[in-house]
Short mmCIF file of C-alpha atoms and ligand atoms in Angstrom, two decimals:
data_model
loop_
_atom_site.label_atom_id
_atom_site.label_comp_id
_atom_site.label_asym_id
_atom_site.label_seq_id
_atom_site.Cartn_x
_atom_site.Cartn_y
_atom_site.Cartn_z
CA MET A 1 -12.69 4.98 3.12
CA PHE A 2 -11.47 4.27 6.62
CA LYS A 3 -14.19 4.53 9.29
CA PRO A 4 -12.31 4.32 12.57
CA LYS A 5 -13.94 3.21 15.83
CA ARG A 6 -11.54 5.26 17.91
CA VAL A 7 -9.33 8.24 17.13
CA ILE A 8 -6.36 9.05 19.32
CA PHE A 9 -4.88 12.53 19.12
CA GLU A 10 -1.31 12.96 20.21
CA LYS A 11 -0.85 16.03 22.33
CA GLU A 12 0.47 18.64 19.87
CA ALA A 13 -1.47 17.44 16.81
CA LYS A 14 -4.32 19.86 17.40
CA ASN A 15 -1.90 22.80 17.07
CA TYR A 16 -1.78 22.15 13.33
CA PRO A 17 -4.72 23.20 11.13
CA LEU A 18 -5.24 19.64 9.88
CA GLY A 19 -5.14 18.27 13.44
CA ALA A 20 -7.66 20.86 14.61
CA HIS A 21 -9.91 20.11 11.64
CA LEU A 22 -9.81 16.36 12.30
CA TYR A 23 -10.54 16.90 15.98
CA GLN A 24 -13.60 18.93 15.07
CA LEU A 25 -14.68 16.28 12.55
CA PHE A 26 -14.28 13.18 14.71
CA SER A 27 -15.17 14.56 18.14
CA THR A 28 -18.65 15.52 16.96
CA ASN A 29 -19.35 11.95 15.84
CA PRO A 30 -20.94 10.03 18.74
CA GLN A 31 -19.99 6.66 17.18
CA ILE A 32 -16.28 7.37 17.62
CA GLU A 33 -14.27 7.19 20.84
CA ILE A 34 -11.82 10.08 21.20
CA PHE A 35 -8.64 10.20 23.26
CA GLU A 36 -5.96 12.84 23.69
CA VAL A 37 -2.68 11.43 24.90
CA ALA A 38 1.09 11.75 24.96
CA THR A 39 2.79 9.86 22.10
CA ASN A 40 4.03 7.05 24.32
CA ARG A 41 0.51 6.39 25.72
CA VAL A 42 -1.24 5.62 22.42
CA LYS A 43 -1.27 1.84 22.79
CA THR A 44 -2.82 1.87 26.24
CA HIS A 45 -6.08 3.06 24.66
CA ILE A 46 -6.29 0.22 22.15
CA PRO A 47 -8.04 -2.75 23.78
CA GLY A 48 -7.39 -6.47 23.39
CA GLU A 49 -6.49 -9.38 25.65
CA ASN A 50 -4.51 -11.27 23.07
CA LEU A 51 -2.86 -10.78 19.70
CA TYR A 52 -6.04 -11.73 17.82
CA GLN A 53 -8.09 -9.01 19.50
CA GLN A 54 -5.29 -6.45 19.60
CA TYR A 55 -4.76 -6.80 15.84
CA ARG A 56 -8.43 -6.12 15.15
CA SER A 57 -8.65 -3.21 17.61
CA GLY A 58 -5.46 -1.71 16.13
CA LYS A 59 -6.96 -1.91 12.65
CA GLU A 60 -9.98 0.09 13.87
CA THR A 61 -7.86 2.85 15.37
CA LEU A 62 -6.70 6.09 13.83
CA VAL A 63 -3.85 8.00 15.48
CA VAL A 64 -3.40 11.64 14.57
CA GLY A 65 0.17 12.70 15.24
CA ILE A 66 3.19 14.67 14.12
CA LYS A 67 6.16 13.29 12.24
CA LYS A 68 8.91 14.43 14.56
CA SER A 69 11.99 12.76 13.12
CA LEU A 70 12.33 14.07 9.61
CA LYS A 71 15.01 11.60 8.65
CA PHE A 72 13.38 9.71 5.78
CA GLN A 73 14.05 5.98 5.40
CA SER A 74 15.51 4.82 2.14
CA CYS A 75 13.15 2.80 -0.03
CA LYS A 76 15.16 0.72 -2.46
CA PRO A 77 14.44 -0.57 -5.04
CA SER A 78 11.04 1.14 -5.33
CA ALA A 79 12.25 4.74 -4.78
CA HIS A 80 15.03 6.77 -3.19
CA TYR A 81 13.08 7.69 -0.04
CA GLN A 82 9.89 6.84 1.79
CA LEU A 83 7.55 9.82 2.14
CA PRO A 84 6.18 9.40 5.68
CA LEU A 85 2.61 10.66 5.36
CA VAL A 86 0.80 7.66 6.84
CA SER A 87 1.74 4.39 8.47
CA GLY A 88 -0.52 1.35 8.81
CA CYS A 89 -3.59 0.35 6.87
CA MET A 90 -7.23 -0.46 7.56
CA GLY A 91 -7.02 -3.62 5.41
CA GLN A 92 -6.69 -7.09 6.90
CA CYS A 93 -4.82 -8.96 4.22
CA GLU A 94 -3.62 -12.23 5.68
CA TYR A 95 -0.31 -12.19 3.87
CA CYS A 96 0.44 -8.45 4.44
CA TYR A 97 4.12 -7.65 5.03
CA LEU A 98 3.03 -5.07 7.62
CA ASN A 99 1.84 -7.90 9.91
CA THR A 100 5.38 -8.26 11.20
CA GLN A 101 6.30 -4.56 10.98
CA LEU A 102 3.71 -2.68 13.01
CA GLY A 103 3.73 -4.45 16.36
CA ASP A 104 0.82 -6.08 18.17
CA LYS A 105 -1.64 -3.18 17.71
CA PRO A 106 -1.27 -2.13 14.09
CA PHE A 107 -3.07 1.24 14.15
CA VAL A 108 -3.24 3.68 11.25
CA ARG A 109 -1.24 6.81 11.97
CA ILE A 110 -1.44 10.02 9.99
CA HIS A 111 0.95 12.94 10.26
CA VAL A 112 -0.54 16.41 10.26
CA ASN A 113 2.69 18.35 9.65
CA ILE A 114 2.61 17.78 5.90
CA ASP A 115 4.38 21.08 5.18
CA ASP A 116 7.39 19.97 7.25
CA ILE A 117 7.44 16.63 5.43
CA LEU A 118 7.37 18.29 2.01
CA LYS A 119 10.06 20.79 3.05
CA GLN A 120 12.26 17.87 4.01
CA ALA A 121 11.52 16.18 0.67
CA GLN A 122 12.79 19.35 -0.96
CA ASN A 123 16.02 19.16 1.08
CA TYR A 124 16.59 15.55 -0.01
CA THR A 125 15.87 16.49 -3.62
CA ARG A 126 18.43 19.33 -3.50
CA GLU A 127 21.10 16.98 -2.18
CA ARG A 128 20.76 14.78 -5.26
CA LEU A 129 20.65 17.49 -7.94
CA PRO A 130 20.89 17.29 -10.92
CA ASN A 131 19.47 13.77 -10.49
CA ILE A 132 15.77 13.19 -10.08
CA THR A 133 14.69 11.96 -6.63
CA LEU A 134 11.79 9.54 -6.30
CA PHE A 135 9.61 9.37 -3.17
CA GLU A 136 7.35 6.42 -2.29
CA GLY A 137 4.14 7.27 -0.42
CA ALA A 138 3.03 3.73 0.46
CA ALA A 139 6.13 2.05 1.89
CA THR A 140 4.55 1.31 5.28
CA SER A 141 0.91 2.05 4.62
CA ASP A 142 -1.94 2.29 2.20
CA PRO A 143 -2.50 6.06 2.18
CA VAL A 144 -5.67 6.10 0.05
CA PRO A 145 -8.41 5.16 2.60
CA VAL A 146 -7.48 8.15 4.82
CA GLU A 147 -7.18 10.58 1.91
CA PRO A 148 -10.78 11.86 2.28
CA TYR A 149 -9.77 13.09 5.77
CA THR A 150 -6.25 14.37 5.17
CA HIS A 151 -6.02 15.38 1.50
CA ALA A 152 -2.34 14.63 2.00
CA LEU A 153 -1.94 12.83 -1.33
CA ALA A 154 -3.60 15.75 -3.10
CA ARG A 155 -1.12 18.15 -1.46
CA CYS A 156 1.82 15.94 -2.40
CA ILE A 157 0.68 15.36 -5.98
CA THR A 158 0.30 19.11 -6.46
CA TYR A 159 3.68 19.75 -4.84
CA PHE A 160 5.51 17.13 -6.92
CA GLY A 161 3.73 18.38 -10.01
CA SER A 162 5.54 21.69 -9.50
CA GLN A 163 8.99 20.12 -9.00
CA GLU A 164 11.38 19.58 -11.85
CA TYR A 165 13.64 17.15 -10.01
CA ALA A 166 11.30 15.19 -7.74
CA ARG A 167 8.76 12.46 -8.44
CA PHE A 168 6.15 10.66 -6.37
CA ARG A 169 4.58 7.22 -6.47
CA PHE A 170 2.30 5.14 -4.32
CA VAL A 171 0.32 1.93 -4.49
CA SER A 172 -3.13 1.03 -3.19
CA LYS A 173 -5.89 -1.53 -2.89
CA TYR A 174 -8.48 1.23 -2.36
CA THR A 175 -10.39 3.61 -4.54
CA ASP A 176 -10.91 6.97 -2.78
CA ILE A 177 -9.23 8.79 -5.63
CA ASP A 178 -11.88 11.12 -7.04
CA THR A 179 -10.35 14.18 -5.33
CA LEU A 180 -7.04 13.42 -7.07
CA LEU A 181 -8.33 13.38 -10.63
CA ASP A 182 -8.21 17.02 -11.48
CA LEU A 183 -4.88 17.97 -9.89
CA PRO A 184 -1.92 19.52 -11.75
CA HIS A 185 0.16 16.34 -11.49
CA HIS A 186 2.20 17.07 -14.64
CA ASN A 187 2.95 13.35 -14.97
CA HIS A 188 5.18 13.47 -11.86
CA THR A 189 3.06 11.05 -9.80
CA GLU A 190 2.71 7.38 -10.69
CA ILE A 191 -0.24 5.58 -9.11
CA ARG A 192 -0.20 1.80 -8.96
CA PHE A 193 -2.93 -0.60 -7.91
CA SER A 194 -2.33 -3.97 -6.40
CA LEU A 195 -4.41 -6.57 -8.24
CA ASN A 196 -5.27 -10.18 -7.74
CA THR A 197 -7.87 -12.71 -8.85
CA ASP A 198 -11.26 -12.62 -7.14
CA SER A 199 -10.54 -16.02 -5.55
CA ILE A 200 -7.47 -14.60 -3.82
CA ILE A 201 -9.05 -11.26 -2.88
CA ASN A 202 -12.11 -12.99 -1.40
CA ALA A 203 -10.02 -15.50 0.51
CA TYR A 204 -7.22 -13.32 1.88
CA GLU A 205 -7.66 -9.56 1.30
CA HIS A 206 -10.28 -8.70 3.92
CA HIS A 207 -11.70 -5.15 4.02
CA THR A 208 -10.18 -4.08 0.71
CA ALA A 209 -11.84 -2.91 -2.51
CA SER A 210 -12.82 -5.46 -5.17
CA SER A 211 -10.69 -5.88 -8.27
CA LYS A 212 -13.55 -4.36 -10.28
CA LEU A 213 -13.44 -1.13 -8.25
CA ARG A 214 -9.62 -0.98 -8.30
CA ILE A 215 -9.63 -1.31 -12.07
CA GLU A 216 -12.31 1.38 -12.39
CA ALA A 217 -10.22 3.74 -10.23
CA ALA A 218 -7.09 3.04 -12.28
CA SER A 219 -8.97 3.65 -15.48
CA LYS A 220 -10.27 7.01 -14.23
CA LEU A 221 -6.79 8.11 -13.18
CA SER A 222 -5.41 7.05 -16.53
CA SER A 223 -8.02 9.09 -18.36
CA TYR A 224 -6.86 12.10 -16.34
CA GLY A 225 -3.34 11.56 -17.66
CA TYR A 226 -1.70 9.90 -14.65
CA PRO A 227 0.98 7.31 -15.27
CA ILE A 228 -0.56 4.14 -13.81
CA GLY A 229 0.69 0.70 -12.96
CA PHE A 230 -0.32 -2.64 -11.51
CA ILE A 231 1.36 -4.84 -8.97
CA ILE A 232 0.00 -8.32 -9.50
CA ALA A 233 0.78 -9.81 -6.14
CA PRO A 234 1.09 -12.06 -4.42
CA VAL A 235 0.64 -14.56 -7.23
CA PHE A 236 -0.48 -17.97 -5.97
CA ILE A 237 -0.35 -21.22 -7.87
CA TYR A 238 -3.66 -23.00 -7.30
CA PRO A 239 -6.16 -24.96 -9.40
CA ASN A 240 -7.20 -22.74 -12.35
CA TRP A 241 -4.65 -20.04 -11.50
CA GLN A 242 -3.69 -19.46 -15.13
CA GLU A 243 -7.28 -19.14 -16.26
CA GLU A 244 -8.15 -16.75 -13.44
CA TYR A 245 -5.11 -14.48 -13.86
CA HIS A 246 -5.79 -14.48 -17.59
CA ASP A 247 -9.40 -13.41 -16.99
CA LEU A 248 -8.25 -10.70 -14.61
CA LEU A 249 -5.86 -9.24 -17.19
CA LEU A 250 -8.40 -9.54 -20.01
CA ASN A 251 -10.87 -7.65 -17.87
CA LEU A 252 -8.22 -5.02 -17.07
CA LYS A 253 -7.52 -4.54 -20.75
CA SER A 254 -11.21 -4.14 -21.57
CA LYS A 255 -11.74 -1.49 -18.85
CA LEU A 256 -8.71 0.74 -19.48
CA PRO A 257 -8.87 3.67 -21.91
CA LYS A 258 -7.98 2.60 -25.45
CA LYS A 259 -5.46 5.41 -25.80
CA LEU A 260 -2.89 5.58 -23.03
CA SER A 261 -0.69 8.60 -22.48
CA HIS A 262 1.94 6.54 -20.62
CA PRO A 263 3.02 2.93 -20.78
CA LEU A 264 1.35 0.72 -18.15
CA ILE A 265 3.80 -0.36 -15.48
CA PHE A 266 3.59 -3.99 -14.35
CA GLU A 267 5.28 -5.68 -11.40
CA VAL A 268 4.50 -9.34 -10.74
CA ILE A 269 5.50 -10.93 -7.44
CA SER A 270 4.94 -14.55 -6.48
CA HIS A 271 3.90 -15.43 -2.95
CA ARG A 272 6.68 -15.91 -0.42
CA TYR A 273 6.77 -15.97 3.36
CA THR A 274 9.18 -16.03 6.27
CA LEU A 275 8.75 -18.29 9.30
CA ARG A 276 8.35 -15.18 11.44
CA ALA A 277 5.47 -14.01 9.25
CA LYS A 278 3.89 -17.47 9.30
CA SER A 279 3.91 -17.56 13.07
CA ARG A 280 2.31 -14.09 13.29
CA ILE A 281 -0.28 -14.90 10.60
CA THR A 282 -1.40 -18.09 12.30
CA GLU A 283 -1.92 -16.18 15.55
CA ILE A 284 -4.01 -13.38 14.07
CA PHE A 285 -5.78 -15.59 11.48
CA PRO A 286 -6.02 -18.96 13.27
CA HIS A 287 -8.17 -20.45 10.47
CA THR A 288 -6.02 -19.25 7.62
CA ASN A 289 -5.57 -21.52 4.63
CA LEU A 290 -2.76 -19.46 3.12
CA PRO A 291 -0.45 -21.96 1.47
CA MET A 292 2.52 -21.94 3.85
CA ASN A 293 3.85 -25.47 3.83
CA GLU A 294 7.66 -25.51 3.79
CA ASP A 295 7.65 -28.92 2.06
CA ASP A 296 6.04 -27.32 -0.99
CA ARG A 297 8.50 -24.44 -1.15
CA GLN A 298 12.13 -23.64 -1.70
CA PHE A 299 14.16 -21.73 0.88
CA LYS A 300 15.92 -18.64 -0.36
CA TYR A 301 18.04 -15.98 1.36
CA GLY A 302 16.53 -12.54 0.72
CA GLN A 303 18.43 -9.33 -0.02
CA PHE A 304 17.91 -8.13 3.57
CA GLY A 305 19.60 -11.15 5.08
CA TYR A 306 16.60 -13.20 6.24
CA GLY A 307 15.38 -16.34 4.55
CA LYS A 308 12.02 -16.83 2.89
CA TYR A 309 10.06 -19.66 1.34
CA VAL A 310 9.35 -19.17 -2.35
CA TYR A 311 7.78 -21.43 -4.96
CA PRO A 312 10.17 -24.07 -6.34
CA LYS A 313 12.20 -23.18 -9.40
CA ASP A 314 10.09 -25.10 -11.93
CA GLU A 315 6.87 -23.45 -10.79
CA LEU A 316 8.49 -20.00 -10.82
CA THR A 317 9.77 -20.58 -14.33
CA GLN A 318 6.29 -21.60 -15.43
CA MET A 319 4.79 -18.54 -13.76
CA LYS A 320 7.30 -16.19 -15.38
CA ALA A 321 6.67 -17.65 -18.80
CA PHE A 322 2.91 -17.37 -18.31
CA PHE A 323 2.94 -13.69 -17.28
CA THR A 324 5.57 -12.70 -19.85
CA HIS A 325 3.47 -14.18 -22.62
CA ILE A 326 0.14 -12.85 -21.46
CA LEU A 327 1.35 -9.31 -20.73
CA ASP A 328 3.05 -9.17 -24.15
CA ASP A 329 -0.08 -10.44 -25.77
CA LEU A 330 -2.57 -8.10 -24.08
CA PHE A 331 -0.66 -4.89 -23.39
CA PRO A 332 1.58 -3.71 -26.21
CA TYR A 333 2.20 -0.32 -24.53
CA LYS A 334 3.73 -1.32 -21.22
CA GLU A 335 6.84 -1.67 -19.13
CA VAL A 336 7.26 -4.87 -17.12
CA LYS A 337 9.56 -3.99 -14.22
CA TYR A 338 10.00 -7.54 -12.98
CA ILE A 339 8.33 -10.91 -12.60
CA ILE A 340 9.75 -12.61 -9.55
FE1 SF4 B 1 -1.36 -4.71 3.88
FE2 SF4 B 1 -1.91 -3.55 1.55
FE3 SF4 B 1 -3.64 -5.28 2.64
FE4 SF4 B 1 -3.24 -2.89 3.73
S1 SF4 B 1 -4.14 -3.30 1.72
S2 SF4 B 1 -3.38 -4.85 4.83
S3 SF4 B 1 -1.06 -2.55 3.36
S4 SF4 B 1 -1.55 -5.74 1.90
#
């Protein structure tokens, strides 16, 4: 659960019941600094002399605001649209793609006008009838650590559970999911967990839940009938990598319910980086030992036009063969979306 050091309320947020509730909650806590500001003044209240400090202050800051533009971004290939409930994340994963997306002060921002957001989701769904429209709740955030404050995921899961032509999905590295268990989801929400070996989590995924807790949370959700999935990412090739990923998946198998109501979804993504990301990462994590040596990698143009450094072809082939074999061996009831 996110425990912010400072909470910044944008001017109109308190006019919404959730905004008023959060103001009451946070302003009575003497440990938390409170500000009320116009939208364009948020960053002035987040301290830091340089990128290193600004990053850490941003990660300790919660902004409570309103989603004004209700034009949803597309979210291919994961879904048709992003559902803009939250942006940012309390985690400090060194390789996080958000490091280059959220500016120098990467605060967590929640939107209190959830009804407006869901109404707009309904408009988008109507436009695509009779096709089903899929919404992604974690495109620019991890929405789970703020769920105990907002109950936004609970509202969305209940809403999508009542919709014949709309579906919802999100992914997390956190475990605040107990309030989601008993909801009428009607199999319309798919919840995925990002997983990695303990070596990788301990080295690079700062302030996130352990793999043990993520697996426990997934198992609980599965026993309440949710479709669940796992994004194994980023996969690194390092001494003992095969043994450790094997152990992780063996452990996953042993902790999940024996009878699954839905196939497990797997997505496996090898580590890759852009030079822009590398430069940002080395500024905010000056002692990082993330493997980012261009000599060890192969350059590849991505689908969005920028180039990235991926593992060389032989290593990728070996990795694909390894995961294909092990997933087939351990999880007969599954769907592997991709191994890339
Ligand atoms: Fe980024 Fe996910 Fe880590 Fe948050 S938990 S910092 S969104 S990789």
